[in-house]
JSON list of C-alpha atoms in Angstrom, two decimals:
[
{"chain": "I", "resi": 1, "resn": "THR", "atom": "CA", "xyz": [9.25, 6.15, -12.57]},
{"chain": "I", "resi": 2, "resn": "GLN", "atom": "CA", "xyz": [9.52, 5.08, -9.45]},
{"chain": "I", "resi": 3, "resn": "LEU", "atom": "CA", "xyz": [9.52, 7.90, -7.36]},
{"chain": "I", "resi": 4, "resn": "LEU", "atom": "CA", "xyz": [10.48, 6.16, -4.13]},
{"chain": "I", "resi": 5, "resn": "GLU", "atom": "CA", "xyz": [13.76, 4.06, -4.12]},
{"chain": "I", "resi": 6, "resn": "GLN", "atom": "CA", "xyz": [14.18, 1.36, -1.05]},
{"chain": "I", "resi": 7, "resn": "SER", "atom": "CA", "xyz": [17.12, -0.74, -0.62]},
{"chain": "I", "resi": 8, "resn": "PRO", "atom": "CA", "xyz": [18.26, -3.32, 0.02]},
{"chain": "I", "resi": 9, "resn": "GLN", "atom": "CA", "xyz": [14.91, -5.30, -1.92]},
{"chain": "I", "resi": 10, "resn": "PHE", "atom": "CA", "xyz": [16.24, -8.35, -0.10]},
{"chain": "I", "resi": 11, "resn": "LEU", "atom": "CA", "xyz": [17.71, -8.94, 3.55]},
{"chain": "I", "resi": 12, "resn": "SER", "atom": "CA", "xyz": [18.04, -11.78, 5.40]},
{"chain": "I", "resi": 13, "resn": "ILE", "atom": "CA", "xyz": [19.15, -11.87, 8.90]},
{"chain": "I", "resi": 14, "resn": "GLN", "atom": "CA", "xyz": [19.70, -14.04, 12.08]},
{"chain": "I", "resi": 15, "resn": "GLU", "atom": "CA", "xyz": [17.54, -13.77, 15.19]},
{"chain": "I", "resi": 16, "resn": "GLY", "atom": "CA", "xyz": [19.01, -11.04, 17.57]},
{"chain": "I", "resi": 17, "resn": "GLU", "atom": "CA", "xyz": [21.00, -9.15, 14.69]},
{"chain": "I", "resi": 18, "resn": "ASN", "atom": "CA", "xyz": [19.84, -5.37, 13.82]},
{"chain": "I", "resi": 19, "resn": "LEU", "atom": "CA", "xyz": [18.92, -4.15, 10.72]},
{"chain": "I", "resi": 20, "resn": "THR", "atom": "CA", "xyz": [18.71, -0.76, 8.81]},
{"chain": "I", "resi": 21, "resn": "VAL", "atom": "CA", "xyz": [16.00, -0.41, 5.44]},
{"chain": "I", "resi": 22, "resn": "TYR", "atom": "CA", "xyz": [16.48, 2.64, 3.62]},
{"chain": "I", "resi": 23, "resn": "CYS", "atom": "CA", "xyz": [13.96, 4.77, 1.55]},
{"chain": "I", "resi": 24, "resn": "ASN", "atom": "CA", "xyz": [15.05, 7.55, -0.51]},
{"chain": "I", "resi": 25, "resn": "SER", "atom": "CA", "xyz": [12.93, 10.08, -2.63]},
{"chain": "I", "resi": 26, "resn": "SER", "atom": "CA", "xyz": [13.34, 12.29, -5.64]},
{"chain": "I", "resi": 27, "resn": "SER", "atom": "CA", "xyz": [10.67, 14.44, -4.28]},
{"chain": "I", "resi": 28, "resn": "VAL", "atom": "CA", "xyz": [9.52, 16.06, -1.26]},
{"chain": "I", "resi": 29, "resn": "PHE", "atom": "CA", "xyz": [6.22, 15.14, 0.15]},
{"chain": "I", "resi": 30, "resn": "SER", "atom": "CA", "xyz": [4.09, 16.03, 2.95]},
{"chain": "I", "resi": 31, "resn": "SER", "atom": "CA", "xyz": [4.98, 13.13, 5.04]},
{"chain": "I", "resi": 32, "resn": "LEU", "atom": "CA", "xyz": [6.01, 9.38, 4.91]},
{"chain": "I", "resi": 33, "resn": "GLN", "atom": "CA", "xyz": [4.75, 6.20, 5.99]},
{"chain": "I", "resi": 34, "resn": "TRP", "atom": "CA", "xyz": [6.18, 2.90, 6.27]},
{"chain": "I", "resi": 35, "resn": "TYR", "atom": "CA", "xyz": [3.76, -0.17, 6.13]},
{"chain": "I", "resi": 36, "resn": "ARG", "atom": "CA", "xyz": [4.39, -3.72, 6.91]},
{"chain": "I", "resi": 37, "resn": "GLN", "atom": "CA", "xyz": [2.33, -6.50, 4.50]},
{"chain": "I", "resi": 38, "resn": "GLU", "atom": "CA", "xyz": [2.77, -10.27, 5.42]},
{"chain": "I", "resi": 39, "resn": "PRO", "atom": "CA", "xyz": [1.78, -13.11, 2.81]},
{"chain": "I", "resi": 40, "resn": "GLY", "atom": "CA", "xyz": [-1.76, -12.94, 1.75]},
{"chain": "I", "resi": 41, "resn": "GLU", "atom": "CA", "xyz": [-2.33, -10.26, 3.78]},
{"chain": "I", "resi": 42, "resn": "GLY", "atom": "CA", "xyz": [-2.78, -6.23, 2.38]},
{"chain": "I", "resi": 43, "resn": "PRO", "atom": "CA", "xyz": [-0.34, -3.43, 3.95]},
{"chain": "I", "resi": 44, "resn": "VAL", "atom": "CA", "xyz": [-0.61, -2.30, 7.80]},
{"chain": "I", "resi": 45, "resn": "LEU", "atom": "CA", "xyz": [0.44, 1.10, 8.62]},
{"chain": "I", "resi": 46, "resn": "LEU", "atom": "CA", "xyz": [3.37, 0.89, 11.12]},
{"chain": "I", "resi": 47, "resn": "VAL", "atom": "CA", "xyz": [4.20, 5.20, 11.12]},
{"chain": "I", "resi": 48, "resn": "THR", "atom": "CA", "xyz": [3.53, 8.14, 9.52]},
{"chain": "I", "resi": 49, "resn": "VAL", "atom": "CA", "xyz": [6.92, 10.67, 9.85]},
{"chain": "I", "resi": 50, "resn": "VAL", "atom": "CA", "xyz": [6.02, 14.55, 8.87]},
{"chain": "I", "resi": 51, "resn": "THR", "atom": "CA", "xyz": [8.51, 16.69, 10.36]},
{"chain": "I", "resi": 52, "resn": "GLY", "atom": "CA", "xyz": [12.03, 16.70, 8.84]},
{"chain": "I", "resi": 53, "resn": "GLY", "atom": "CA", "xyz": [14.91, 15.44, 11.17]},
{"chain": "I", "resi": 54, "resn": "GLU", "atom": "CA", "xyz": [11.69, 13.17, 13.17]},
{"chain": "I", "resi": 55, "resn": "VAL", "atom": "CA", "xyz": [12.20, 9.93, 14.96]},
{"chain": "I", "resi": 56, "resn": "LYS", "atom": "CA", "xyz": [9.59, 8.01, 15.97]},
{"chain": "I", "resi": 57, "resn": "LYS", "atom": "CA", "xyz": [10.07, 4.97, 18.18]},
{"chain": "I", "resi": 58, "resn": "LEU", "atom": "CA", "xyz": [7.74, 1.77, 18.03]},
{"chain": "I", "resi": 59, "resn": "LYS", "atom": "CA", "xyz": [8.94, -1.02, 20.49]},
{"chain": "I", "resi": 60, "resn": "ARG", "atom": "CA", "xyz": [12.02, -2.53, 18.78]},
{"chain": "I", "resi": 61, "resn": "LEU", "atom": "CA", "xyz": [11.54, -0.03, 15.73]},
{"chain": "I", "resi": 62, "resn": "THR", "atom": "CA", "xyz": [12.86, 3.05, 15.31]},
{"chain": "I", "resi": 63, "resn": "PHE", "atom": "CA", "xyz": [11.82, 5.29, 12.13]},
{"chain": "I", "resi": 64, "resn": "GLN", "atom": "CA", "xyz": [13.64, 8.45, 10.83]},
{"chain": "I", "resi": 65, "resn": "PHE", "atom": "CA", "xyz": [12.59, 11.13, 8.31]},
{"chain": "I", "resi": 66, "resn": "GLY", "atom": "CA", "xyz": [15.28, 13.10, 7.18]},
{"chain": "I", "resi": 67, "resn": "ASP", "atom": "CA", "xyz": [16.03, 16.71, 7.33]},
{"chain": "I", "resi": 68, "resn": "ALA", "atom": "CA", "xyz": [14.87, 17.66, 3.81]},
{"chain": "I", "resi": 69, "resn": "ARG", "atom": "CA", "xyz": [11.89, 15.27, 4.11]},
{"chain": "I", "resi": 70, "resn": "LYS", "atom": "CA", "xyz": [13.23, 13.28, 1.21]},
{"chain": "I", "resi": 71, "resn": "ASP", "atom": "CA", "xyz": [14.56, 10.19, 2.76]},
{"chain": "I", "resi": 72, "resn": "SER", "atom": "CA", "xyz": [13.73, 7.63, 5.86]},
{"chain": "I", "resi": 73, "resn": "SER", "atom": "CA", "xyz": [15.11, 5.02, 7.75]},
{"chain": "I", "resi": 74, "resn": "LEU", "atom": "CA", "xyz": [13.90, 2.19, 9.35]},
{"chain": "I", "resi": 75, "resn": "HIS", "atom": "CA", "xyz": [16.17, 0.55, 11.99]},
{"chain": "I", "resi": 76, "resn": "ILE", "atom": "CA", "xyz": [14.87, -2.88, 13.74]},
{"chain": "I", "resi": 77, "resn": "THR", "atom": "CA", "xyz": [16.60, -3.75, 16.94]},
{"chain": "I", "resi": 78, "resn": "ALA", "atom": "CA", "xyz": [17.53, -7.39, 17.87]},
{"chain": "I", "resi": 79, "resn": "ALA", "atom": "CA", "xyz": [15.34, -8.89, 15.24]},
{"chain": "I", "resi": 80, "resn": "GLN", "atom": "CA", "xyz": [12.87, -11.43, 15.72]},
{"chain": "I", "resi": 81, "resn": "PRO", "atom": "CA", "xyz": [11.16, -14.06, 13.35]},
{"chain": "I", "resi": 82, "resn": "GLY", "atom": "CA", "xyz": [7.73, -12.45, 13.99]},
{"chain": "I", "resi": 83, "resn": "ASP", "atom": "CA", "xyz": [9.28, -9.19, 11.91]},
{"chain": "I", "resi": 84, "resn": "THR", "atom": "CA", "xyz": [9.74, -11.25, 8.97]},
{"chain": "I", "resi": 85, "resn": "GLY", "atom": "CA", "xyz": [7.91, -9.53, 6.20]},
{"chain": "I", "resi": 86, "resn": "LEU", "atom": "CA", "xyz": [7.95, -6.95, 3.31]},
{"chain": "I", "resi": 87, "resn": "TYR", "atom": "CA", "xyz": [8.29, -3.26, 4.61]},
{"chain": "I", "resi": 88, "resn": "LEU", "atom": "CA", "xyz": [7.06, -0.63, 2.37]},
{"chain": "I", "resi": 89, "resn": "CYS", "atom": "CA", "xyz": [7.58, 3.37, 2.33]},
{"chain": "I", "resi": 90, "resn": "ALA", "atom": "CA", "xyz": [4.94, 5.38, 0.83]},
{"chain": "I", "resi": 91, "resn": "GLY", "atom": "CA", "xyz": [5.18, 9.27, 0.39]},
{"chain": "I", "resi": 92, "resn": "VAL", "atom": "CA", "xyz": [1.79, 11.10, 1.19]},
{"chain": "I", "resi": 93, "resn": "ASP", "atom": "CA", "xyz": [0.83, 13.49, -1.37]},
{"chain": "I", "resi": 94, "resn": "ASP", "atom": "CA", "xyz": [-2.67, 14.97, -0.20]},
{"chain": "I", "resi": 95, "resn": "TYR", "atom": "CA", "xyz": [-4.64, 11.92, 0.28]},
{"chain": "I", "resi": 96, "resn": "LYS", "atom": "CA", "xyz": [-2.99, 9.75, -2.39]},
{"chain": "I", "resi": 97, "resn": "LEU", "atom": "CA", "xyz": [0.34, 7.51, -1.72]},
{"chain": "I", "resi": 98, "resn": "SER", "atom": "CA", "xyz": [3.05, 6.37, -3.77]},
{"chain": "I", "resi": 99, "resn": "PHE", "atom": "CA", "xyz": [5.02, 3.28, -2.65]},
{"chain": "I", "resi": 100, "resn": "GLY", "atom": "CA", "xyz": [8.18, 2.15, -2.91]},
{"chain": "I", "resi": 101, "resn": "ALA", "atom": "CA", "xyz": [9.07, -1.31, -4.20]},
{"chain": "I", "resi": 102, "resn": "GLY", "atom": "CA", "xyz": [9.69, -2.68, -0.62]},
{"chain": "I", "resi": 103, "resn": "THR", "atom": "CA", "xyz": [12.17, -4.41, 1.16]},
{"chain": "I", "resi": 104, "resn": "THR", "atom": "CA", "xyz": [11.56, -8.32, 1.94]},
{"chain": "I", "resi": 105, "resn": "VAL", "atom": "CA", "xyz": [13.09, -8.98, 5.35]},
{"chain": "I", "resi": 106, "resn": "THR", "atom": "CA", "xyz": [13.53, -12.42, 6.64]},
{"chain": "I", "resi": 107, "resn": "VAL", "atom": "CA", "xyz": [14.56, -13.18, 10.30]},
{"chain": "I", "resi": 108, "resn": "ARG", "atom": "CA", "xyz": [16.13, -16.73, 10.67]},
{"chain": "I", "resi": 109, "resn": "ALA", "atom": "CA", "xyz": [15.18, -18.45, 14.17]},
{"chain": "V", "resi": 1, "resn": "ASN", "atom": "CA", "xyz": [-15.74, -4.91, 12.54]},
{"chain": "V", "resi": 2, "resn": "ALA", "atom": "CA", "xyz": [-14.85, -6.18, 9.02]},
{"chain": "V", "resi": 3, "resn": "GLY", "atom": "CA", "xyz": [-12.83, -3.31, 7.85]},
{"chain": "V", "resi": 4, "resn": "VAL", "atom": "CA", "xyz": [-12.26, -3.62, 4.07]},
{"chain": "V", "resi": 5, "resn": "THR", "atom": "CA", "xyz": [-13.42, -6.67, 2.35]},
{"chain": "V", "resi": 6, "resn": "GLN", "atom": "CA", "xyz": [-12.86, -7.97, -1.13]},
{"chain": "V", "resi": 7, "resn": "THR", "atom": "CA", "xyz": [-14.07, -10.26, -3.37]},
{"chain": "V", "resi": 8, "resn": "PRO", "atom": "CA", "xyz": [-13.19, -12.64, -4.78]},
{"chain": "V", "resi": 9, "resn": "LYS", "atom": "CA", "xyz": [-9.64, -13.92, -3.00]},
{"chain": "V", "resi": 10, "resn": "PHE", "atom": "CA", "xyz": [-8.72, -15.48, -6.35]},
{"chain": "V", "resi": 11, "resn": "ARG", "atom": "CA", "xyz": [-9.70, -15.74, -9.77]},
{"chain": "V", "resi": 12, "resn": "VAL", "atom": "CA", "xyz": [-8.43, -17.14, -13.25]},
{"chain": "V", "resi": 13, "resn": "LEU", "atom": "CA", "xyz": [-9.53, -15.64, -16.37]},
{"chain": "V", "resi": 14, "resn": "LYS", "atom": "CA", "xyz": [-9.12, -16.08, -19.65]},
{"chain": "V", "resi": 15, "resn": "THR", "atom": "CA", "xyz": [-7.47, -13.06, -22.01]},
{"chain": "V", "resi": 16, "resn": "GLY", "atom": "CA", "xyz": [-10.66, -11.51, -23.25]},
{"chain": "V", "resi": 17, "resn": "GLN", "atom": "CA", "xyz": [-13.04, -11.96, -20.53]},
{"chain": "V", "resi": 18, "resn": "SER", "atom": "CA", "xyz": [-14.40, -9.76, -18.25]},
{"chain": "V", "resi": 19, "resn": "MET", "atom": "CA", "xyz": [-14.84, -9.33, -14.53]},
{"chain": "V", "resi": 20, "resn": "THR", "atom": "CA", "xyz": [-15.53, -7.31, -11.64]},
{"chain": "V", "resi": 21, "resn": "LEU", "atom": "CA", "xyz": [-13.58, -7.21, -8.55]},
{"chain": "V", "resi": 22, "resn": "LEU", "atom": "CA", "xyz": [-15.95, -5.53, -5.55]},
{"chain": "V", "resi": 23, "resn": "CYS", "atom": "CA", "xyz": [-14.55, -3.82, -2.50]},
{"chain": "V", "resi": 24, "resn": "ALA", "atom": "CA", "xyz": [-16.89, -2.58, 0.73]},
{"chain": "V", "resi": 25, "resn": "GLN", "atom": "CA", "xyz": [-15.86, -1.05, 3.51]},
{"chain": "V", "resi": 26, "resn": "ASP", "atom": "CA", "xyz": [-17.72, -0.37, 6.77]},
{"chain": "V", "resi": 27, "resn": "MET", "atom": "CA", "xyz": [-15.66, 2.32, 8.12]},
{"chain": "V", "resi": 28, "resn": "ASN", "atom": "CA", "xyz": [-17.92, 4.94, 6.46]},
{"chain": "V", "resi": 29, "resn": "HIS", "atom": "CA", "xyz": [-14.86, 6.55, 5.10]},
{"chain": "V", "resi": 30, "resn": "GLU", "atom": "CA", "xyz": [-15.08, 9.01, 2.08]},
{"chain": "V", "resi": 31, "resn": "TYR", "atom": "CA", "xyz": [-12.14, 7.91, 0.13]},
{"chain": "V", "resi": 32, "resn": "MET", "atom": "CA", "xyz": [-11.21, 4.54, -1.60]},
{"chain": "V", "resi": 33, "resn": "TYR", "atom": "CA", "xyz": [-8.71, 3.31, -3.87]},
{"chain": "V", "resi": 34, "resn": "TRP", "atom": "CA", "xyz": [-7.76, 0.38, -6.17]},
{"chain": "V", "resi": 35, "resn": "TYR", "atom": "CA", "xyz": [-4.08, -1.03, -6.06]},
{"chain": "V", "resi": 36, "resn": "ARG", "atom": "CA", "xyz": [-2.28, -3.45, -8.14]},
{"chain": "V", "resi": 37, "resn": "GLN", "atom": "CA", "xyz": [0.82, -5.24, -6.95]},
{"chain": "V", "resi": 38, "resn": "ASP", "atom": "CA", "xyz": [3.53, -6.73, -9.06]},
{"chain": "V", "resi": 39, "resn": "PRO", "atom": "CA", "xyz": [6.94, -8.45, -7.88]},
{"chain": "V", "resi": 40, "resn": "GLY", "atom": "CA", "xyz": [9.61, -5.66, -7.34]},
{"chain": "V", "resi": 41, "resn": "MET", "atom": "CA", "xyz": [7.18, -2.99, -8.63]},
{"chain": "V", "resi": 42, "resn": "GLY", "atom": "CA", "xyz": [5.26, -2.10, -5.10]},
{"chain": "V", "resi": 43, "resn": "LEU", "atom": "CA", "xyz": [1.77, -0.91, -5.26]},
{"chain": "V", "resi": 44, "resn": "ARG", "atom": "CA", "xyz": [0.85, 1.18, -7.94]},
{"chain": "V", "resi": 45, "resn": "LEU", "atom": "CA", "xyz": [-2.43, 3.28, -7.88]},
{"chain": "V", "resi": 46, "resn": "ILE", "atom": "CA", "xyz": [-5.00, 2.12, -10.48]},
{"chain": "V", "resi": 47, "resn": "HIS", "atom": "CA", "xyz": [-7.90, 4.80, -9.65]},
{"chain": "V", "resi": 48, "resn": "TYR", "atom": "CA", "xyz": [-9.37, 6.56, -6.67]},
{"chain": "V", "resi": 49, "resn": "SER", "atom": "CA", "xyz": [-12.31, 7.89, -5.56]},
{"chain": "V", "resi": 50, "resn": "VAL", "atom": "CA", "xyz": [-12.89, 10.90, -3.30]},
{"chain": "V", "resi": 51, "resn": "GLY", "atom": "CA", "xyz": [-16.82, 10.42, -2.52]},
{"chain": "V", "resi": 52, "resn": "GLU", "atom": "CA", "xyz": [-19.73, 8.38, -3.62]},
{"chain": "V", "resi": 53, "resn": "GLY", "atom": "CA", "xyz": [-20.32, 8.82, -7.59]},
{"chain": "V", "resi": 54, "resn": "THR", "atom": "CA", "xyz": [-16.70, 10.31, -7.73]},
{"chain": "V", "resi": 55, "resn": "THR", "atom": "CA", "xyz": [-13.68, 8.71, -9.70]},
{"chain": "V", "resi": 56, "resn": "ALA", "atom": "CA", "xyz": [-10.43, 9.76, -10.77]},
{"chain": "V", "resi": 57, "resn": "LYS", "atom": "CA", "xyz": [-7.49, 8.13, -12.71]},
{"chain": "V", "resi": 58, "resn": "GLY", "atom": "CA", "xyz": [-4.50, 7.27, -10.85]},
{"chain": "V", "resi": 59, "resn": "GLU", "atom": "CA", "xyz": [-0.81, 6.06, -12.14]},
{"chain": "V", "resi": 60, "resn": "VAL", "atom": "CA", "xyz": [-2.00, 2.89, -14.14]},
{"chain": "V", "resi": 61, "resn": "PRO", "atom": "CA", "xyz": [-5.63, 3.41, -15.31]},
{"chain": "V", "resi": 62, "resn": "ASP", "atom": "CA", "xyz": [-5.52, 1.81, -18.82]},
{"chain": "V", "resi": 63, "resn": "GLY", "atom": "CA", "xyz": [-7.63, -1.20, -19.11]},
{"chain": "V", "resi": 64, "resn": "TYR", "atom": "CA", "xyz": [-9.63, -0.65, -16.31]},
{"chain": "V", "resi": 65, "resn": "ASN", "atom": "CA", "xyz": [-12.82, 0.98, -15.16]},
{"chain": "V", "resi": 66, "resn": "VAL", "atom": "CA", "xyz": [-14.26, 1.87, -11.80]},
{"chain": "V", "resi": 67, "resn": "SER", "atom": "CA", "xyz": [-17.74, 2.58, -10.35]},
{"chain": "V", "resi": 68, "resn": "ARG", "atom": "CA", "xyz": [-18.56, 4.35, -7.01]},
{"chain": "V", "resi": 69, "resn": "LEU", "atom": "CA", "xyz": [-22.42, 4.06, -7.08]},
{"chain": "V", "resi": 70, "resn": "LYS", "atom": "CA", "xyz": [-22.63, 3.73, -3.06]},
{"chain": "V", "resi": 71, "resn": "LYS", "atom": "CA", "xyz": [-20.13, 5.08, -0.50]},
{"chain": "V", "resi": 72, "resn": "GLN", "atom": "CA", "xyz": [-19.44, 1.63, 0.84]},
{"chain": "V", "resi": 73, "resn": "ASN", "atom": "CA", "xyz": [-18.48, -0.37, -2.27]},
{"chain": "V", "resi": 74, "resn": "PHE", "atom": "CA", "xyz": [-15.66, 0.55, -5.13]},
{"chain": "V", "resi": 75, "resn": "LEU", "atom": "CA", "xyz": [-15.78, -1.74, -7.86]},
{"chain": "V", "resi": 76, "resn": "LEU", "atom": "CA", "xyz": [-12.54, -2.53, -10.48]},
{"chain": "V", "resi": 77, "resn": "GLY", "atom": "CA", "xyz": [-13.81, -3.76, -14.08]},
{"chain": "V", "resi": 78, "resn": "LEU", "atom": "CA", "xyz": [-11.70, -5.37, -16.86]},
{"chain": "V", "resi": 79, "resn": "GLU", "atom": "CA", "xyz": [-13.67, -5.25, -19.69]},
{"chain": "V", "resi": 80, "resn": "SER", "atom": "CA", "xyz": [-11.14, -7.52, -21.51]},
{"chain": "V", "resi": 81, "resn": "ALA", "atom": "CA", "xyz": [-8.67, -8.95, -19.60]},
{"chain": "V", "resi": 82, "resn": "ALA", "atom": "CA", "xyz": [-4.99, -9.35, -20.69]},
{"chain": "V", "resi": 83, "resn": "PRO", "atom": "CA", "xyz": [-1.96, -11.37, -19.47]},
{"chain": "V", "resi": 84, "resn": "SER", "atom": "CA", "xyz": [-0.66, -8.25, -18.56]},
{"chain": "V", "resi": 85, "resn": "GLN", "atom": "CA", "xyz": [-3.20, -7.55, -16.03]},
{"chain": "V", "resi": 86, "resn": "THR", "atom": "CA", "xyz": [-2.09, -10.71, -13.96]},
{"chain": "V", "resi": 87, "resn": "SER", "atom": "CA", "xyz": [-1.20, -9.07, -10.55]},
{"chain": "V", "resi": 88, "resn": "VAL", "atom": "CA", "xyz": [-2.50, -9.13, -6.87]},
{"chain": "V", "resi": 89, "resn": "TYR", "atom": "CA", "xyz": [-5.28, -6.42, -6.41]},
{"chain": "V", "resi": 90, "resn": "PHE", "atom": "CA", "xyz": [-5.77, -4.28, -3.55]},
{"chain": "V", "resi": 91, "resn": "CYS", "atom": "CA", "xyz": [-8.39, -2.36, -2.16]},
{"chain": "V", "resi": 92, "resn": "ALA", "atom": "CA", "xyz": [-8.12, 0.60, 0.65]},
{"chain": "V", "resi": 93, "resn": "SER", "atom": "CA", "xyz": [-10.23, 3.08, 2.17]},
{"chain": "V", "resi": 94, "resn": "SER", "atom": "CA", "xyz": [-9.31, 6.28, 3.99]},
{"chain": "V", "resi": 95, "resn": "TYR", "atom": "CA", "xyz": [-10.83, 9.18, 5.98]},
{"chain": "V", "resi": 96, "resn": "PRO", "atom": "CA", "xyz": [-9.68, 12.35, 5.21]},
{"chain": "V", "resi": 97, "resn": "GLY", "atom": "CA", "xyz": [-8.24, 14.58, 7.73]},
{"chain": "V", "resi": 98, "resn": "ARG", "atom": "CA", "xyz": [-6.23, 17.53, 8.06]},
{"chain": "V", "resi": 99, "resn": "ASN", "atom": "CA", "xyz": [-3.99, 15.87, 10.31]},
{"chain": "V", "resi": 100, "resn": "LEU", "atom": "CA", "xyz": [-1.51, 14.49, 8.21]},
{"chain": "V", "resi": 101, "resn": "ALA", "atom": "CA", "xyz": [-0.06, 11.97, 11.04]},
{"chain": "V", "resi": 102, "resn": "LYS", "atom": "CA", "xyz": [-3.63, 10.13, 11.01]},
{"chain": "V", "resi": 103, "resn": "ASN", "atom": "CA", "xyz": [-4.12, 10.02, 7.07]},
{"chain": "V", "resi": 104, "resn": "ILE", "atom": "CA", "xyz": [-4.39, 6.37, 7.22]},
{"chain": "V", "resi": 105, "resn": "GLN", "atom": "CA", "xyz": [-5.05, 3.61, 4.58]},
{"chain": "V", "resi": 106, "resn": "TYR", "atom": "CA", "xyz": [-6.84, 0.59, 5.47]},
{"chain": "V", "resi": 107, "resn": "PHE", "atom": "CA", "xyz": [-6.82, -2.08, 2.84]},
{"chain": "V", "resi": 108, "resn": "GLY", "atom": "CA", "xyz": [-8.05, -5.43, 2.26]},
{"chain": "V", "resi": 109, "resn": "ALA", "atom": "CA", "xyz": [-6.42, -8.58, 2.02]},
{"chain": "V", "resi": 110, "resn": "GLY", "atom": "CA", "xyz": [-6.24, -8.61, -1.61]},
{"chain": "V", "resi": 111, "resn": "THR", "atom": "CA", "xyz": [-7.45, -10.37, -4.99]},
{"chain": "V", "resi": 112, "resn": "ARG", "atom": "CA", "xyz": [-5.17, -12.50, -6.52]},
{"chain": "V", "resi": 113, "resn": "LEU", "atom": "CA", "xyz": [-5.95, -12.60, -10.50]},
{"chain": "V", "resi": 114, "resn": "SER", "atom": "CA", "xyz": [-3.97, -14.75, -13.22]},
{"chain": "V", "resi": 115, "resn": "VAL", "atom": "CA", "xyz": [-4.95, -14.07, -16.67]},
{"chain": "V", "resi": 116, "resn": "LEU", "atom": "CA", "xyz": [-4.10, -17.01, -19.12]}
]
């Protein structure tokens, strides 16, 4: 049973457009993390959100954690081809992670 | 700094064969993990270890065994490989901390395994 549902599964956009990826949980986690994975590589942490309602920005990426700490979103402004990759959300339960299935983002030049 | 290193990178097995995947980390991390990644499934935890000499089952442990004889190494074994174990396997390590915002897992580049 997937505790974390990500949507959409696939997203293909033109360079310069904006995109949003959603992560919804059936459980409350102590924190939630977003990772990006490129082909042939392992996931790399982008951000950790801890507090309900928290918003974090990483250059053109904006991460939000829902007030109830059960959902999160990742928004990319003016996407670039270098943003192409698999985006994974993960709920943190003590020191273990539960991953969503991921969203494959393709940014066309 | 190498971080987390997995060997081998690729392997093809026949059904019933055995093999061991090696994970080595040079960050002095206490915790180590083995995941498998399948299309549409994300990463699922197989086994993990919270310290040298200790191991525990994760979400999908059946068909796998692990050992953590040295702090820096975490081995994943398949005693009798099955086609259902065809997957990409990732090892990760982390340093436990009270600061949740710094609870980071560092991943290796993965081992692509095919079982025919």
